[in-house]
XYZ file of C-alpha atoms in Angstrom:
686
model
C 185.421 43.017 229.846
C 182.628 45.391 230.933
C 179.561 46.669 229.137
C 179.300 50.431 228.650
C 176.707 52.422 230.577
C 173.634 53.594 228.685
C 172.209 57.117 228.861
C 169.217 56.625 226.569
C 166.518 54.242 227.806
C 166.093 52.690 224.328
C 169.801 52.059 223.671
C 170.395 48.954 225.820
C 170.456 46.758 222.688
C 173.179 48.911 221.129
C 175.349 48.649 224.238
C 174.904 44.864 224.089
C 175.917 44.923 220.410
C 178.941 47.095 221.216
C 179.988 44.522 223.832
C 179.847 41.567 221.415
C 181.545 43.437 218.550
C 184.434 44.222 220.898
C 184.526 40.638 222.217
C 184.567 38.842 218.867
C 186.180 41.294 216.427
C 188.402 43.262 218.867
C 187.080 46.484 217.297
C 185.672 49.490 219.144
C 182.513 50.597 217.350
C 181.015 53.927 218.359
C 177.502 54.129 219.740
C 176.735 56.923 217.269
C 177.483 54.606 214.352
C 175.249 51.883 215.796
C 172.450 54.435 216.284
C 172.559 55.243 212.570
C 172.142 51.547 211.745
C 169.333 50.892 214.236
C 165.592 50.803 213.614
C 163.781 51.950 216.755
C 160.320 50.694 217.650
C 158.090 51.803 220.486
C 159.963 49.432 222.849
C 163.414 50.242 221.497
C 165.321 47.912 219.166
C 163.882 44.454 218.524
C 165.865 41.204 218.434
C 165.345 41.142 214.661
C 166.817 44.652 214.481
C 169.861 43.579 216.482
C 170.276 40.585 214.175
C 170.450 42.903 211.146
C 173.073 45.100 212.815
C 175.073 42.044 213.920
C 175.343 40.740 210.347
C 177.317 43.845 209.370
C 180.023 42.801 211.837
C 179.944 39.130 210.758
C 178.108 38.186 213.950
C 175.225 35.729 214.115
C 172.263 36.382 216.420
C 170.410 33.089 217.003
C 167.224 33.707 218.993
C 165.171 31.044 220.791
C 162.132 30.896 223.069
C 163.042 28.820 226.140
C 161.953 28.001 229.665
C 164.111 29.205 232.539
C 165.055 25.595 233.361
C 166.636 25.269 229.900
C 169.208 27.920 230.818
C 170.865 25.541 233.280
C 171.642 23.023 230.509
C 173.387 25.517 228.212
C 177.021 24.596 227.583
C 179.703 26.824 229.091
C 181.137 27.552 225.642
C 177.845 29.240 224.607
C 178.170 31.979 227.236
C 177.854 34.946 227.235
C 174.407 35.228 225.672
C 171.613 37.800 225.497
C 168.474 37.618 227.660
C 165.391 39.761 227.087
C 163.597 40.830 230.269
C 160.546 42.989 230.965
C 160.610 45.077 234.112
C 158.087 47.749 235.083
C 156.565 47.515 231.611
C 159.877 48.168 229.820
C 161.868 45.662 227.773
C 165.578 45.452 228.477
C 168.553 43.383 227.264
C 170.986 41.746 229.691
C 174.154 39.797 228.909
C 174.136 36.504 230.829
C 177.740 35.513 231.622
C 177.265 32.504 233.879
C 174.917 30.690 236.247
C 176.098 29.423 239.615
C 173.514 27.376 241.470
C 170.457 29.664 241.530
C 172.317 32.924 240.946
C 172.477 34.526 237.482
C 175.441 36.785 236.662
C 174.720 39.538 234.122
C 176.332 42.549 232.469
C 173.769 45.357 232.681
C 174.092 48.545 230.617
C 171.815 50.406 233.064
C 174.654 50.442 235.600
C 177.568 49.741 233.240
C 178.865 46.803 235.254
C 178.083 43.281 236.497
C 175.007 42.434 238.560
C 173.633 39.313 240.259
C 169.986 38.240 240.176
C 168.552 35.291 242.103
C 166.479 32.775 240.177
C 163.233 33.669 241.992
C 163.571 37.314 241.009
C 164.759 36.591 237.461
C 161.851 34.230 236.820
C 159.440 37.152 237.316
C 161.070 39.382 234.676
C 162.367 36.844 232.112
C 160.428 36.947 228.806
C 161.761 33.564 227.677
C 163.767 34.960 224.750
C 167.519 34.385 224.559
C 170.011 34.978 221.752
C 173.282 33.149 221.191
C 175.894 35.423 219.645
C 178.904 34.104 217.763
C 181.214 34.956 214.890
C 180.006 33.820 211.466
C 182.960 31.713 210.312
C 181.497 31.409 206.794
C 181.850 35.116 206.118
C 185.245 36.332 205.001
C 186.012 39.753 206.373
C 186.636 42.050 203.428
C 190.076 43.582 202.895
C 191.600 41.444 205.637
C 194.250 38.879 204.765
C 195.465 36.804 207.689
C 199.154 35.918 207.525
C 201.597 34.846 210.202
C 204.335 37.397 210.767
C 207.518 35.767 212.051
C 209.874 38.669 211.374
C 212.118 39.806 214.216
C 210.375 43.196 214.323
C 207.046 41.486 214.960
C 208.458 39.011 217.487
C 209.939 41.747 219.685
C 206.981 44.093 219.244
C 205.951 45.424 222.648
C 202.308 45.405 223.715
C 200.796 45.135 227.198
C 201.382 41.363 227.447
C 204.906 41.449 226.054
C 205.751 44.371 228.354
C 204.779 42.216 231.355
C 206.947 39.400 229.954
C 209.918 41.751 229.574
C 209.520 42.947 233.179
C 209.303 39.304 234.262
C 212.454 38.502 232.261
C 214.364 41.403 233.840
C 213.199 40.445 237.320
C 214.132 36.802 236.787
C 217.607 37.728 235.567
C 218.284 40.196 238.377
C 217.094 37.740 241.027
C 219.199 34.957 239.511
C 222.287 37.156 239.640
C 221.443 38.362 243.114
C 221.295 34.798 244.423
C 224.874 34.145 243.236
C 226.282 36.719 245.688
C 225.395 34.477 248.630
C 228.506 32.347 248.008
C 230.799 35.373 247.727
C 229.438 36.941 250.913
C 229.833 33.674 252.843
C 233.433 33.028 251.720
C 234.728 36.612 251.761
C 232.759 38.158 254.618
C 230.966 35.684 256.930
C 233.609 32.953 257.395
C 236.686 35.224 257.803
C 234.831 37.334 260.422
C 232.962 34.422 262.123
C 229.596 36.192 261.703
C 227.110 33.427 262.575
C 224.082 35.715 263.027
C 224.811 37.483 259.773
C 225.093 34.086 258.122
C 221.568 33.136 259.316
C 220.133 36.496 258.198
C 221.770 36.155 254.774
C 220.472 32.591 254.449
C 216.874 33.664 255.174
C 217.185 36.718 252.896
C 218.465 34.684 249.955
C 215.803 32.027 250.560
C 213.272 34.827 250.119
C 215.054 35.998 246.941
C 214.800 32.481 245.542
C 211.125 32.264 246.503
C 210.382 35.471 244.580
C 212.496 34.210 241.679
C 210.693 30.853 241.446
C 207.301 32.559 241.843
C 208.211 34.815 238.952
C 209.132 31.764 236.861
C 205.782 30.182 237.725
C 204.003 33.361 236.623
C 206.072 33.495 233.423
C 205.306 29.885 232.517
C 201.584 30.454 233.076
C 201.559 33.632 230.993
C 203.563 32.183 228.080
C 201.312 29.105 227.983
C 198.245 31.337 227.928
C 199.833 33.397 225.150
C 200.747 30.238 223.230
C 197.178 28.932 223.483
C 195.784 32.285 222.348
C 198.132 32.366 219.343
C 197.410 28.744 218.416
C 193.650 29.265 218.630
C 193.860 32.414 216.472
C 195.975 30.688 213.799
C 193.831 27.541 213.762
C 190.608 29.551 213.547
C 192.024 31.491 210.594
C 193.351 28.272 209.027
C 189.985 26.515 209.114
C 188.140 29.655 207.992
C 190.437 29.782 205.002
C 190.190 26.142 203.903
C 186.407 26.237 204.369
C 186.032 29.402 202.280
C 188.269 28.640 199.292
C 186.914 26.720 196.320
C 187.967 23.106 195.851
C 189.809 23.880 192.610
C 191.968 26.331 194.584
C 192.364 23.941 197.516
C 193.442 21.186 195.122
C 196.881 22.826 195.088
C 197.368 20.791 198.277
C 196.358 17.226 198.991
C 194.720 16.254 202.285
C 197.981 15.130 203.852
C 199.700 18.400 202.926
C 196.931 20.228 204.782
C 197.299 17.950 207.822
C 201.067 18.452 207.768
C 200.683 22.227 207.843
C 198.079 21.946 210.573
C 200.576 20.080 212.765
C 203.042 23.001 212.512
C 200.682 25.515 214.126
C 201.368 24.508 217.742
C 205.143 24.672 217.085
C 204.819 28.185 215.644
C 202.599 29.314 218.536
C 205.001 27.948 221.181
C 207.974 29.609 219.492
C 206.303 33.006 219.138
C 204.986 32.997 222.710
C 208.384 32.208 224.282
C 210.645 34.145 221.881
C 210.247 37.521 223.558
C 210.949 36.221 227.068
C 213.964 34.166 226.007
C 215.343 36.994 223.865
C 215.143 39.662 226.568
C 216.062 37.501 229.556
C 219.111 36.052 227.811
C 220.145 39.436 226.411
C 219.907 41.086 229.834
C 221.712 38.142 231.453
C 224.480 38.459 228.878
C 224.873 42.199 229.521
C 224.857 41.923 233.325
C 227.197 38.909 233.384
C 229.584 40.727 231.030
C 229.782 43.761 233.318
C 230.056 41.582 236.420
C 232.845 39.401 234.992
C 234.809 42.421 233.766
C 234.417 44.029 237.196
C 235.685 40.892 238.976
C 238.521 39.997 236.581
C 238.952 41.110 232.993
C 241.550 38.323 232.464
C 239.051 35.590 233.361
C 236.373 37.384 231.315
C 238.551 37.374 228.175
C 239.190 33.656 228.614
C 235.456 32.940 229.071
C 234.631 35.162 226.068
C 237.040 33.268 223.786
C 235.631 29.886 224.847
C 232.029 31.093 224.404
C 232.669 32.574 220.950
C 234.322 29.311 219.875
C 231.282 27.372 221.127
C 228.936 29.793 219.322
C 230.785 29.381 216.000
C 230.741 25.586 216.336
C 226.975 25.654 216.851
C 226.449 27.963 213.882
C 228.387 25.608 211.598
C 226.413 22.556 212.712
C 223.103 24.453 212.524
C 223.956 25.451 208.953
C 224.330 21.798 207.915
C 221.148 20.808 209.774
C 219.194 23.622 208.115
C 220.381 22.563 204.659
C 219.006 19.060 205.237
C 215.812 20.159 206.997
C 213.713 20.610 203.836
C 214.629 17.090 202.724
C 213.870 15.834 206.236
C 210.379 17.372 206.122
C 209.713 15.837 202.718
C 210.807 12.339 203.814
C 208.759 12.665 207.014
C 205.707 13.659 204.968
C 206.068 10.725 202.555
C 206.539 8.312 205.464
C 203.477 9.683 207.284
C 201.443 9.536 204.071
C 202.313 5.885 203.461
C 201.455 4.958 207.044
C 198.081 6.701 206.771
C 197.330 5.025 203.441
C 198.175 1.685 205.005
C 195.598 2.346 207.730
C 193.005 3.771 205.300
C 193.265 0.691 203.081
C 192.665 -1.908 205.815
C 189.199 -2.564 204.402
C 190.471 -2.794 200.820
C 192.112 -5.703 199.000
C 193.890 -7.958 201.509
C 195.481 -10.486 199.198
C 199.082 -11.429 199.798
C 200.289 -9.428 196.788
C 198.400 -6.285 197.867
C 199.533 -6.498 201.496
C 203.165 -7.167 200.554
C 203.205 -4.298 198.044
C 201.810 -1.783 200.552
C 204.226 -3.013 203.207
C 207.150 -2.704 200.777
C 206.281 0.933 200.055
C 205.797 1.692 203.756
C 209.101 0.124 204.780
C 210.986 1.871 201.976
C 209.663 5.294 203.000
C 210.313 4.484 206.677
C 213.945 3.517 206.016
C 214.534 6.662 203.928
C 213.004 8.826 206.653
C 214.924 7.090 209.441
C 218.161 7.420 207.469
C 217.939 11.208 207.236
C 216.599 11.402 210.800
C 219.639 9.417 211.963
C 221.964 11.700 209.972
C 220.527 14.857 211.520
C 220.575 13.285 214.979
C 224.259 12.406 214.539
C 225.040 15.986 213.544
C 223.237 17.242 216.648
C 225.076 14.735 218.833
C 228.412 15.721 217.314
C 227.570 19.383 217.888
C 226.747 18.657 221.548
C 229.921 16.584 221.931
C 232.189 19.338 220.599
C 230.493 22.141 222.543
C 230.531 20.010 225.710
C 234.267 19.528 225.263
C 234.690 23.284 225.048
C 232.132 24.556 227.579
C 232.367 21.515 229.878
C 236.004 22.298 230.655
C 235.384 25.997 231.234
C 235.123 25.496 235.014
C 238.447 23.636 235.142
C 240.148 26.319 233.068
C 238.653 29.074 235.256
C 239.932 27.441 238.466
C 243.319 26.742 236.859
C 243.843 30.386 235.860
C 242.128 31.646 239.025
C 244.691 29.894 241.257
C 247.516 31.858 239.606
C 245.580 35.096 240.104
C 244.883 34.210 243.786
C 248.563 33.488 244.406
C 249.368 36.904 242.921
C 246.729 38.482 245.204
C 244.827 39.766 242.136
C 241.573 38.017 243.090
C 239.963 36.384 246.157
C 238.650 32.832 246.537
C 235.083 34.188 246.835
C 235.501 36.107 243.592
C 236.722 32.978 241.782
C 233.665 31.117 243.082
C 231.494 34.048 241.922
C 233.112 33.923 238.463
C 232.376 30.193 238.263
C 228.711 30.913 239.015
C 228.431 34.045 236.866
C 230.127 32.381 233.878
C 227.055 30.178 233.489
C 225.002 33.351 233.001
C 227.379 34.337 230.206
C 227.786 31.049 228.334
C 224.161 29.931 228.695
C 222.665 33.058 227.023
C 225.098 32.753 224.102
C 224.116 29.118 223.646
C 220.425 29.940 224.066
C 220.497 32.861 221.611
C 222.301 30.773 218.988
C 219.644 28.082 219.468
C 216.950 30.743 219.121
C 218.445 31.873 215.802
C 218.568 28.290 214.535
C 214.997 27.626 215.693
C 213.749 30.779 213.991
C 215.138 29.666 210.642
C 213.316 26.336 210.954
C 210.092 27.979 212.167
C 210.328 30.399 209.212
C 209.994 27.408 206.873
C 206.882 26.253 208.720
C 205.439 29.780 208.647
C 206.009 29.995 204.878
C 204.133 26.721 204.396
C 201.233 27.951 206.544
C 201.126 31.334 204.815
C 200.807 29.522 201.490
C 197.399 28.321 202.720
C 196.440 31.783 203.995
C 197.313 33.301 200.614
C 195.037 30.976 198.625
C 192.463 32.954 196.683
C 189.129 33.264 198.448
C 185.982 33.785 196.413
C 183.455 35.693 198.463
C 179.856 34.920 197.592
C 177.650 37.936 196.967
C 175.191 38.379 199.853
C 173.534 41.617 198.688
C 171.951 40.664 195.360
C 168.575 39.357 194.220
C 167.131 36.679 196.501
C 165.862 33.732 194.462
C 162.655 32.530 196.108
C 162.092 29.581 193.752
C 164.252 28.327 190.900
C 162.309 28.158 187.641
C 165.246 27.729 185.287
C 169.035 27.610 185.119
C 170.808 28.637 181.924
C 174.491 27.932 181.225
C 176.204 29.896 178.438
C 179.766 29.354 177.157
C 180.812 27.451 180.287
C 184.466 26.430 180.259
C 186.025 24.693 183.261
C 189.039 22.473 183.856
C 191.300 21.639 186.782
C 194.063 22.322 184.292
C 193.128 25.259 182.032
C 194.763 23.607 179.040
C 192.600 20.503 179.512
C 188.906 21.480 179.986
C 186.571 19.015 181.704
C 183.413 20.937 180.828
C 182.773 22.992 177.701
C 179.112 23.902 177.237
C 177.946 26.296 174.523
C 174.433 26.507 175.927
C 172.223 24.452 178.237
C 168.774 25.329 179.607
C 167.503 23.495 182.689
C 163.888 24.612 183.069
C 162.529 21.697 185.096
C 163.677 18.768 187.195
C 166.435 17.175 185.123
C 168.135 13.791 184.904
C 171.652 13.868 183.466
C 173.164 10.739 181.955
C 176.339 9.928 180.055
C 179.463 7.834 180.155
C 181.833 7.759 183.124
C 184.246 10.685 183.253
C 182.116 12.883 180.991
C 181.922 15.725 183.567
C 178.440 15.135 185.012
C 179.598 15.274 188.649
C 181.753 18.312 187.905
C 178.682 20.141 186.579
C 176.837 19.502 189.852
C 179.843 20.790 191.789
C 179.808 23.974 189.696
C 176.124 24.515 190.490
C 176.916 23.917 194.186
C 179.539 26.715 194.203
C 182.286 24.159 194.819
C 184.457 25.511 191.965
C 184.932 29.147 191.001
C 187.576 29.218 188.264
C 184.851 28.927 185.638
C 184.628 30.956 182.446
C 181.192 31.747 181.064
C 177.825 32.863 182.409
C 175.238 31.140 184.607
C 171.726 32.597 184.742
C 169.064 31.692 187.308
C 165.527 32.809 186.490
C 167.101 34.980 183.735
C 169.261 36.752 186.360
C 173.025 36.660 185.853
C 174.690 34.917 188.804
C 176.840 37.906 189.754
C 173.684 39.918 190.535
C 172.130 37.154 192.661
C 172.418 36.704 196.424
C 174.654 33.667 195.939
C 175.357 33.320 199.651
C 171.670 32.729 200.395
C 171.270 30.391 197.406
C 174.356 28.405 198.432
C 172.789 27.801 201.854
C 169.586 26.677 200.104
C 171.395 24.167 197.881
C 172.185 20.571 198.839
C 174.572 18.276 196.975
C 174.536 14.590 197.895
C 177.254 12.481 196.311
C 179.456 9.502 197.295
C 182.007 11.888 198.878
C 179.733 13.284 201.616
C 181.472 13.011 204.982
C 179.547 11.636 207.970
C 180.707 13.291 211.190
C 181.584 11.253 214.266
C 178.637 11.368 216.676
C 174.997 10.377 216.846
C 172.845 10.343 213.724
C 170.599 12.961 215.345
C 173.498 15.373 215.953
C 174.799 14.841 212.406
C 171.408 15.688 210.903
C 170.529 18.676 213.100
C 173.989 20.273 213.501
C 172.968 21.395 216.996
C 170.265 23.692 215.551
C 166.842 23.648 217.208
C 165.238 24.858 213.981
C 166.545 21.863 212.007
C 165.661 19.497 214.853
C 162.055 20.710 214.975
C 161.593 20.283 211.217
C 163.165 16.816 211.306
C 160.975 15.622 214.191
C 157.850 16.964 212.466
C 158.795 15.054 209.320
C 159.502 11.880 211.295
C 155.889 11.921 212.444
C 154.419 13.060 209.123
C 156.304 10.629 206.884
C 156.927 7.787 209.375
C 160.673 8.074 208.824
C 161.319 6.129 212.022
C 159.743 3.069 210.377
C 162.119 3.341 207.423
C 165.053 3.658 209.829
C 163.876 0.615 211.793
C 163.850 -1.426 208.584
C 167.495 -0.421 208.087
C 168.376 -1.192 211.749
C 169.367 2.364 212.642
C 167.912 5.117 214.825
C 168.738 8.681 215.847
C 170.938 7.439 218.700
C 173.047 5.267 216.392
C 176.656 6.410 216.643
C 178.777 7.112 213.575
C 182.516 6.427 213.626
C 185.264 6.927 211.054
C 183.100 8.616 208.399
C 180.245 6.190 209.019
C 182.343 3.124 208.242
C 180.632 1.245 211.079
C 177.394 1.372 209.049
C 176.571 -0.650 205.956
C 176.663 1.244 202.637
C 172.854 1.338 202.575
C 172.555 2.544 206.175
C 175.130 5.262 205.575
C 173.343 6.432 202.436
C 169.976 6.610 204.191
C 171.490 8.688 207.011
C 172.814 11.201 204.474
C 169.470 11.309 202.617
C 167.672 12.204 205.853
C 169.334 15.638 205.518
C 166.592 16.286 202.944
C 164.049 16.275 205.791
C 165.747 18.931 207.944
C 165.185 21.941 205.697
C 163.361 23.123 202.577
C 165.919 23.504 199.795
C 165.667 25.446 196.535
C 168.149 23.358 194.546
C 168.840 19.670 195.218
C 171.707 17.972 193.389
C 171.754 14.175 193.630
C 174.814 12.316 192.338
C 174.455 8.526 192.740
C 172.451 9.248 195.895
C 170.397 6.019 195.930
C 172.753 3.427 194.454
C 173.251 1.542 197.738
C 169.563 1.448 198.717
C 167.506 -1.573 197.813
C 164.608 -0.762 195.476
C 161.937 -1.274 198.148
C 163.505 1.303 200.492
C 164.220 3.677 197.590
C 160.589 3.661 196.463
C 159.410 4.429 200.004
C 161.723 7.348 200.629
C 161.449 8.706 197.074
C 157.805 9.730 197.495
C 158.470 11.280 200.898
C 161.331 13.393 199.486
C 159.230 14.427 196.502
C 156.388 15.606 198.745
C 158.469 17.531 201.292
C 160.821 19.114 198.734
C 158.075 19.837 196.186
C 159.256 23.439 195.653
C 162.880 22.507 194.918
C 164.493 21.941 191.538
C 166.137 18.489 191.295
C 169.129 17.762 189.071
C 170.050 14.092 189.282
C 172.701 11.633 188.148
C 172.178 7.884 188.549
C 173.715 5.052 186.550
C 171.090 2.713 188.006
C 168.302 5.099 186.917
C 167.104 5.658 190.485
C 165.618 9.142 190.076
C 163.213 11.169 192.211
C 161.768 12.558 188.980
C 161.975 11.021 185.522
C 160.703 13.726 183.220
C 163.627 15.322 181.351
C 166.811 13.517 180.404
C 169.950 15.283 179.198
C 172.639 13.335 177.338
C 175.754 15.026 178.691
C 177.998 13.382 176.104
C 176.241 15.516 173.484
C 176.055 18.689 175.578
C 179.660 18.711 176.811
C 181.931 19.628 173.898
C 185.022 18.799 175.975
C 184.318 15.079 175.498
């Protein structure tokens, strides 16, 4: 992919933007359109200006000031990136694609192609500013619904890649047929005429044919794997974008294991779609050529081969029909079995009494036996299908020779032609078998595609990113709020509630306190009623910005595998700098030492290798990586001993002094203790 050449000295930034829009969204955006969106300064378009333009295309422009040595430690996945240089008094943007030893490889809009600059030269012109550019996965592209299309029309759709595959399929088939003529030429031409030199020439020629054929197969396998990877990556990216953008009440239509099950189907779908076109065309062409060849050699032998092949095809269709009928039940049993195995592993740290262990093992074994029973049944049907078709197709060679002898004795066919029929018949029966298998596979893949498309069709609620920006929350007002996971059974029903200061919510278990915090954290969207923030109705607020300035800490927070430092900073230099400043200011390292953890401590299995108190402290340290506007704490300190809680409480209060706190704690461990709300009285659903 090449950058376009600039004609205006101030437009280098727009050509860079055009490059990244094409790379990440596959869309061609005109330079004229970008010019309308740009704000020109005396030096052209600033990095901040490019960032504003990028947001329109769901691209993120992350800019950093770095030393040239830092460029050598940038991960390969983060390339290409933007570098700002200053040459002859003029600022200019380059796209850095890679660094090899001391040579920097750029795309330069001044020449419209790639250039190389040695480190010594680059060091003189580098301003120190770089920008990482990537697709914002949190933004849902409007009016675009990703679904997997597995219809035949889509599978045989011809684009540049599929055209190459079709050519490869045709070439492979023609070369395969060409190689079969070696036997006929040897038996009917070389041996009867004692042509030794011709025999050597033919041998070398057909060796070359086979070399080209096998090279073509190597190319095909490489291309289909690349296509499969591309398809799998696209589907998985869309899958994770979807499940991360839908509300939890919508996602609750599926449990975690249902999501994992669907995720496991993606590679199967990608492999099928990437190989379908090649198999379809190569087998179809092979069938057509072998048909013409067999008819040309002997229509009697062709009719016999046709009858045997049709019989084999019908047998396979019948068996595939019975397998398909049982496949839905097979998937269900496999899911239940997998679920019980996972629950057995998840519960290893739970009750381990004899009764508990025996009960879990009983359930696991029952589901395993049910799954293995249907698996065995389907396997038997497949074996029986293979047995019957082998009986039919496996004897085709014997039948061909048997009938061929009579035709030879009647001088209607030569020995070489019989040998050629034996070879060519494989190119007739194999495509029929392969195409019938392709039909059966498509029906099974269709079921997987339907299950994946169910996820892609979940309703996505896009947060408004154009409204009023709330600088500081002074009050939150809830009017006529009605929410329930089941609409006929509301969990929260609030006529009116004003939260005009830091608030502590208390009430009995199951009264809806945690659900309220999830509503304020934009976790659920199927809510009826109005929420006002600083007297502004929520639909007119920049909810996207407020969501990113809200933090909910509850017992369900997941701790990523990796170091504590990586978990807290998310690979962002901005968060890392704030955290390190706060470590020095508030002596957080001393608190961590008391709890026997540090930034290099490694989390495994959702932090299960830490004690409950250590894990909770790690999560709470998120409060020192960024200034938040709304902090929601649900049982956030229950596992900390009072001494540690009192230490960290004051530090949180000081750093997050501008935030509004809404807290739940059965042990009364609050950051603030100024306004209590009895939720049993407020929530009319109780």
